[in-house]
């Protein structure tokens, strides 16, 4: 799990730009670290969000400092689903 | 890019189990490192492949040692696409 004081955004069914905005807002209020979490098909979207923030919007000021993949059990009966956790950190 | 001697599997439109088999074959012929690469929507599938190999089939014998995300330009006109590179390494 994430350390204290970090801000976690769960990537779901909204549009990519929706989550990009959420990340920017987190940095805007002074957070140095934003964590993106996603499961299943939303994993690709989480990577898109991270890359758009990094390349287009906060180029040079934000880096991906960690990218972890894992498996979770969800639903009934339980079903294994892949997860990703991407850590974005402000560097300047 | 990946170091020499590593084996790269590009995750595309085939089924997850197809790629899982490809990874197992690479380990079976003696490779210690297998690299999964994927773009766009196939990113989730690459994570699934890595997790299935790690958890279900070679549990305890294979670890995800690196997970990098990046952006590539593809097509005409060029369009930015997110990419992922997952490194699986045999530990025992």
Tab-separated table of C-alpha atoms in Angstrom, chain A residues 40-52 54-56 64 66-71 80-84 86, chain B residues 40-52 54-56 64 66-71 80-84 86:
chain	number	residue	atom	x	y	z
A	40	UNK	CA	-8.141	-4.825	-15.428
A	41	UNK	CA	-8.863	-2.938	-18.622
A	42	UNK	CA	-8.409	0.442	-16.909
A	43	UNK	CA	-4.672	-0.312	-16.603
A	44	UNK	CA	-3.982	1.063	-20.108
A	45	UNK	CA	-5.899	4.210	-19.204
A	46	UNK	CA	-3.805	4.708	-16.056
A	47	UNK	CA	-0.632	4.544	-18.170
A	48	UNK	CA	-2.142	7.086	-20.614
A	49	UNK	CA	-2.987	9.439	-17.735
A	50	UNK	CA	0.543	9.199	-16.329
A	51	UNK	CA	2.157	9.817	-19.707
A	52	UNK	CA	-0.078	12.767	-20.617
A	54	UNK	CA	4.354	13.751	-17.625
A	55	UNK	CA	4.884	14.628	-21.310
A	56	UNK	CA	2.328	17.166	-22.318
A	64	UNK	CA	7.113	8.321	-12.836
A	66	UNK	CA	7.443	3.705	-9.433
A	67	UNK	CA	5.283	1.316	-11.414
A	68	UNK	CA	4.105	-1.865	-9.708
A	69	UNK	CA	1.872	-4.623	-10.974
A	70	UNK	CA	-0.055	-7.061	-8.822
A	71	UNK	CA	-3.137	-9.292	-8.643
A	80	UNK	CA	-8.243	-12.699	-10.117
A	81	UNK	CA	-7.743	-9.256	-11.651
A	82	UNK	CA	-4.450	-7.567	-12.495
A	83	UNK	CA	-3.728	-4.191	-10.936
A	84	UNK	CA	-1.222	-1.415	-11.516
A	86	UNK	CA	1.893	4.240	-10.808
B	40	UNK	CA	-2.146	1.067	-26.025
B	41	UNK	CA	-4.987	-1.247	-25.079
B	42	UNK	CA	-2.689	-4.292	-25.042
B	43	UNK	CA	-1.011	-2.897	-21.912
B	44	UNK	CA	-3.623	-4.500	-19.626
B	45	UNK	CA	-3.061	-7.805	-21.402
B	46	UNK	CA	0.703	-7.587	-20.825
B	47	UNK	CA	0.091	-7.116	-17.095
B	48	UNK	CA	-2.269	-10.125	-17.108
B	49	UNK	CA	0.358	-12.265	-18.852
B	50	UNK	CA	3.042	-11.267	-16.339
B	51	UNK	CA	0.785	-11.956	-13.366
B	52	UNK	CA	-0.433	-15.331	-14.653
B	54	UNK	CA	4.255	-15.204	-11.876
B	55	UNK	CA	1.327	-16.376	-9.716
B	56	UNK	CA	-0.202	-19.416	-11.296
B	64	UNK	CA	8.731	-8.891	-12.084
B	66	UNK	CA	11.124	-3.934	-13.772
B	67	UNK	CA	8.050	-2.181	-15.112
B	68	UNK	CA	8.561	0.909	-17.251
B	69	UNK	CA	6.020	3.072	-18.990
B	70	UNK	CA	6.727	5.360	-21.929
B	71	UNK	CA	5.212	7.028	-24.999
B	80	UNK	CA	1.167	9.311	-29.289
B	81	UNK	CA	0.606	5.879	-27.795
B	82	UNK	CA	1.520	4.707	-24.301
B	83	UNK	CA	3.790	1.695	-23.963
B	84	UNK	CA	4.790	-0.658	-21.176
B	86	UNK	CA	7.679	-5.573	-18.078
